[in-house]
Amino acid sequence: LFIQAKWCRFTGSAASGGADVAVFHGSNCRFTECSFDVNDPSVYALSYVKTQDEISINNHVVDNVFRGIGKGVLVGNGGTVGDGRCEGLKINGNYFYNTGAEQVRVAEILHVSIAHNTLYGCTGSAIVLTQRGSGADGVYINDNRDGALACITTVEDTGSYISSVNINNNTLSGGQYGLYDPLGIIRAHVRENRISGQSEAGIFLEQSVNSGPYFFFDNIVTEAEGVDCF
């Protein structure tokens, strides 16, 4: 079973009781040119989960608009530990204007593409990488325009396994940090990004037990006097 939603409007009330506005699972699902308005700061506009013994692959969240005071998209909830992860999600061409604590949280998936999105105005981090269940592996963050307290950050949830992250050709502007990684991504490639206008540092890394090799190529980091580029 799958859902294909186009030109739909999803609205969550201020008294949602902690329920995310839209939740989907399965394969070949697609949300296209929809709008999501979230009026509860504790919930997500859209959550992608996996049920037990289910194949969940090849889904798309494309050309949508996210608004309101809540959070944006949650990828994986760790609810099927030992039964594999959802796989193959594209979050492409969306406009995230929601002002909640985060706009995209990647918690558990094998291969996710976050590309050509505009992410502005949240009060926390535009893109959060973390672990629930088996964690995230194969994360591609390409060609986005980010402006937030931390444009891309890692946080510990049930664990700190975040692997094979590619951050390429993004514009990360403003906030405290462009890339903030206190956990230590396992195998990270950071290439051809433009990072500028942060108040603390353009890039912040802190070694941890999981820390693997980091590769930096051809990035441009421009900061004011007194602010660290790295």
XYZ file of C-alpha atoms in Angstrom, residues 4-226:
223
model
C 0.359 9.774 -3.241
C -0.644 13.257 -2.080
C -0.520 16.243 -4.419
C -1.777 19.809 -3.902
C -3.046 18.914 -0.424
C -3.023 21.087 2.674
C -2.246 19.496 6.037
C -2.966 21.599 9.114
C -2.218 20.717 12.728
C -3.926 22.510 15.604
C -2.255 24.012 18.651
C -3.869 21.266 20.776
C -2.670 18.275 18.770
C -2.002 16.117 21.821
C 1.504 15.316 20.612
C 0.371 13.681 17.355
C 2.329 14.548 14.222
C 0.252 16.120 11.478
C 0.883 13.428 8.834
C 2.572 10.032 9.241
C 3.352 7.616 6.399
C 5.123 4.299 5.812
C 5.502 1.743 3.048
C 7.035 2.057 -0.423
C 6.581 4.406 -3.377
C 4.847 7.112 -1.328
C 4.969 10.648 -2.617
C 4.058 14.065 -1.185
C 4.241 16.680 -3.942
C 3.411 20.403 -3.884
C 1.560 20.148 -0.576
C 1.538 22.617 2.303
C 2.017 21.763 5.969
C 1.035 24.193 8.725
C 1.965 23.139 12.272
C 0.702 25.074 15.275
C 2.110 22.853 18.048
C 5.856 23.359 18.681
C 6.269 19.790 19.987
C 5.189 17.911 16.841
C 6.396 17.262 13.299
C 4.553 18.217 10.156
C 5.467 14.928 8.441
C 6.914 11.680 9.847
C 8.289 8.741 7.862
C 8.272 5.498 9.862
C 8.528 1.764 9.288
C 6.273 -0.991 10.594
C 7.368 -4.508 11.557
C 8.183 -6.889 8.665
C 7.493 -4.157 6.114
C 9.562 -3.236 3.069
C 9.761 0.538 3.109
C 11.698 2.018 0.202
C 11.717 4.640 -2.550
C 9.640 7.484 -1.105
C 9.562 11.156 -2.047
C 8.850 14.473 -0.290
C 9.174 16.971 -3.137
C 8.318 20.648 -3.722
C 6.287 21.143 -0.542
C 6.020 24.121 1.821
C 6.360 23.774 5.613
C 5.122 26.597 7.847
C 3.991 27.244 11.405
C 5.630 27.055 14.832
C 6.222 23.294 14.868
C 8.947 21.008 13.538
C 9.355 19.861 9.941
C 10.145 16.291 8.805
C 11.133 13.295 10.955
C 12.926 10.455 9.158
C 12.684 7.169 11.115
C 11.577 6.585 14.699
C 13.527 3.444 15.677
C 10.342 1.490 16.214
C 11.454 -1.735 14.483
C 14.873 -2.514 15.969
C 16.253 -5.743 14.493
C 13.896 -5.613 11.504
C 15.948 -3.342 9.284
C 15.527 0.301 8.387
C 13.452 2.231 5.925
C 15.486 2.955 2.817
C 15.666 5.424 -0.008
C 13.928 8.727 0.821
C 14.255 11.929 -1.198
C 13.513 15.272 0.481
C 14.026 17.574 -2.477
C 13.005 21.059 -3.560
C 11.005 21.939 -0.452
C 10.628 25.273 1.324
C 10.967 25.058 5.102
C 9.753 28.243 6.764
C 8.570 26.615 9.995
C 9.983 28.320 13.061
C 10.137 25.300 15.402
C 13.239 23.738 16.916
C 14.208 21.848 13.729
C 13.243 21.494 10.122
C 14.580 18.031 9.151
C 15.605 15.316 11.650
C 17.260 12.183 10.246
C 17.161 9.472 12.916
C 17.003 6.056 11.215
C 17.316 5.250 7.500
C 19.590 3.722 4.895
C 20.157 6.324 2.171
C 18.396 9.661 2.289
C 18.846 12.596 -0.081
C 18.204 16.106 1.248
C 18.735 18.316 -1.775
C 17.757 21.661 -3.317
C 15.758 22.745 -0.269
C 15.448 26.209 1.253
C 15.543 26.098 5.057
C 15.166 29.393 6.919
C 13.772 30.758 10.129
C 13.797 27.865 12.596
C 14.773 28.613 16.183
C 17.119 25.616 16.449
C 18.830 23.527 13.753
C 17.802 23.286 10.128
C 19.091 19.704 9.648
C 19.616 17.400 12.645
C 21.437 14.057 12.340
C 20.954 11.574 15.173
C 20.250 7.914 15.992
C 17.104 6.053 16.887
C 17.263 2.282 16.496
C 19.849 1.436 13.834
C 20.673 5.049 13.076
C 21.339 6.870 9.828
C 23.692 5.581 7.128
C 24.180 7.165 3.739
C 23.043 10.764 4.198
C 23.423 13.126 1.235
C 22.933 16.830 1.964
C 23.427 18.652 -1.322
C 22.676 22.060 -2.818
C 20.579 23.418 0.053
C 20.294 26.974 1.339
C 20.307 26.912 5.145
C 20.003 29.651 7.707
C 19.442 28.651 11.347
C 20.948 28.632 14.833
C 22.999 25.660 13.596
C 22.575 24.875 9.907
C 23.615 21.200 10.210
C 24.155 19.533 13.585
C 24.482 16.126 15.274
C 22.731 15.315 18.546
C 22.641 12.159 20.671
C 19.313 10.359 20.944
C 19.247 6.604 21.720
C 22.809 6.445 20.417
C 25.314 8.314 18.295
C 25.722 6.142 15.175
C 25.690 8.422 12.123
C 27.646 7.149 9.137
C 28.574 8.009 5.559
C 27.437 11.636 5.441
C 28.081 13.746 2.361
C 27.613 17.518 2.694
C 28.169 19.081 -0.716
C 27.608 22.449 -2.373
C 25.374 23.966 0.303
C 25.071 27.593 1.367
C 25.129 27.663 5.172
C 24.632 31.185 6.450
C 24.034 32.855 9.788
C 23.273 31.413 13.206
C 25.913 30.194 15.644
C 27.431 27.390 13.515
C 27.405 26.254 9.911
C 28.307 22.632 10.675
C 28.216 21.605 14.355
C 29.259 17.999 15.077
C 29.885 17.202 18.760
C 29.346 13.438 18.228
C 31.750 12.611 15.434
C 30.223 11.355 12.190
C 31.708 8.110 10.895
C 33.046 8.867 7.392
C 32.091 12.396 6.399
C 32.795 14.230 3.153
C 32.354 18.010 3.239
C 32.880 19.478 -0.208
C 32.404 22.812 -2.006
C 30.180 24.448 0.625
C 29.885 28.184 1.254
C 29.748 28.884 4.980
C 29.477 32.434 6.321
C 28.065 34.800 8.912
C 28.154 32.572 12.003
C 28.546 34.028 15.505
C 30.625 31.172 17.021
C 32.315 29.157 14.258
C 31.802 28.118 10.688
C 32.679 24.474 11.446
C 32.866 22.849 14.887
C 34.037 19.255 15.407
C 34.553 17.404 18.665
C 36.184 13.993 18.636
C 34.199 11.101 20.101
C 34.553 7.322 20.306
C 32.668 6.986 17.003
C 34.652 9.610 15.154
C 35.841 8.432 11.767
C 37.697 10.169 8.941
C 36.536 13.615 7.864
C 37.410 14.824 4.384
C 37.234 18.513 3.487
C 37.559 19.713 -0.114
C 37.198 23.165 -1.644
C 34.986 24.788 0.984
C 34.819 28.564 1.392
C 34.370 29.700 5.001
C 34.029 33.438 5.567
C 33.623 34.759 9.108
C 33.886 38.114 10.837
C 36.798 39.107 13.047
C 36.815 37.119 16.291
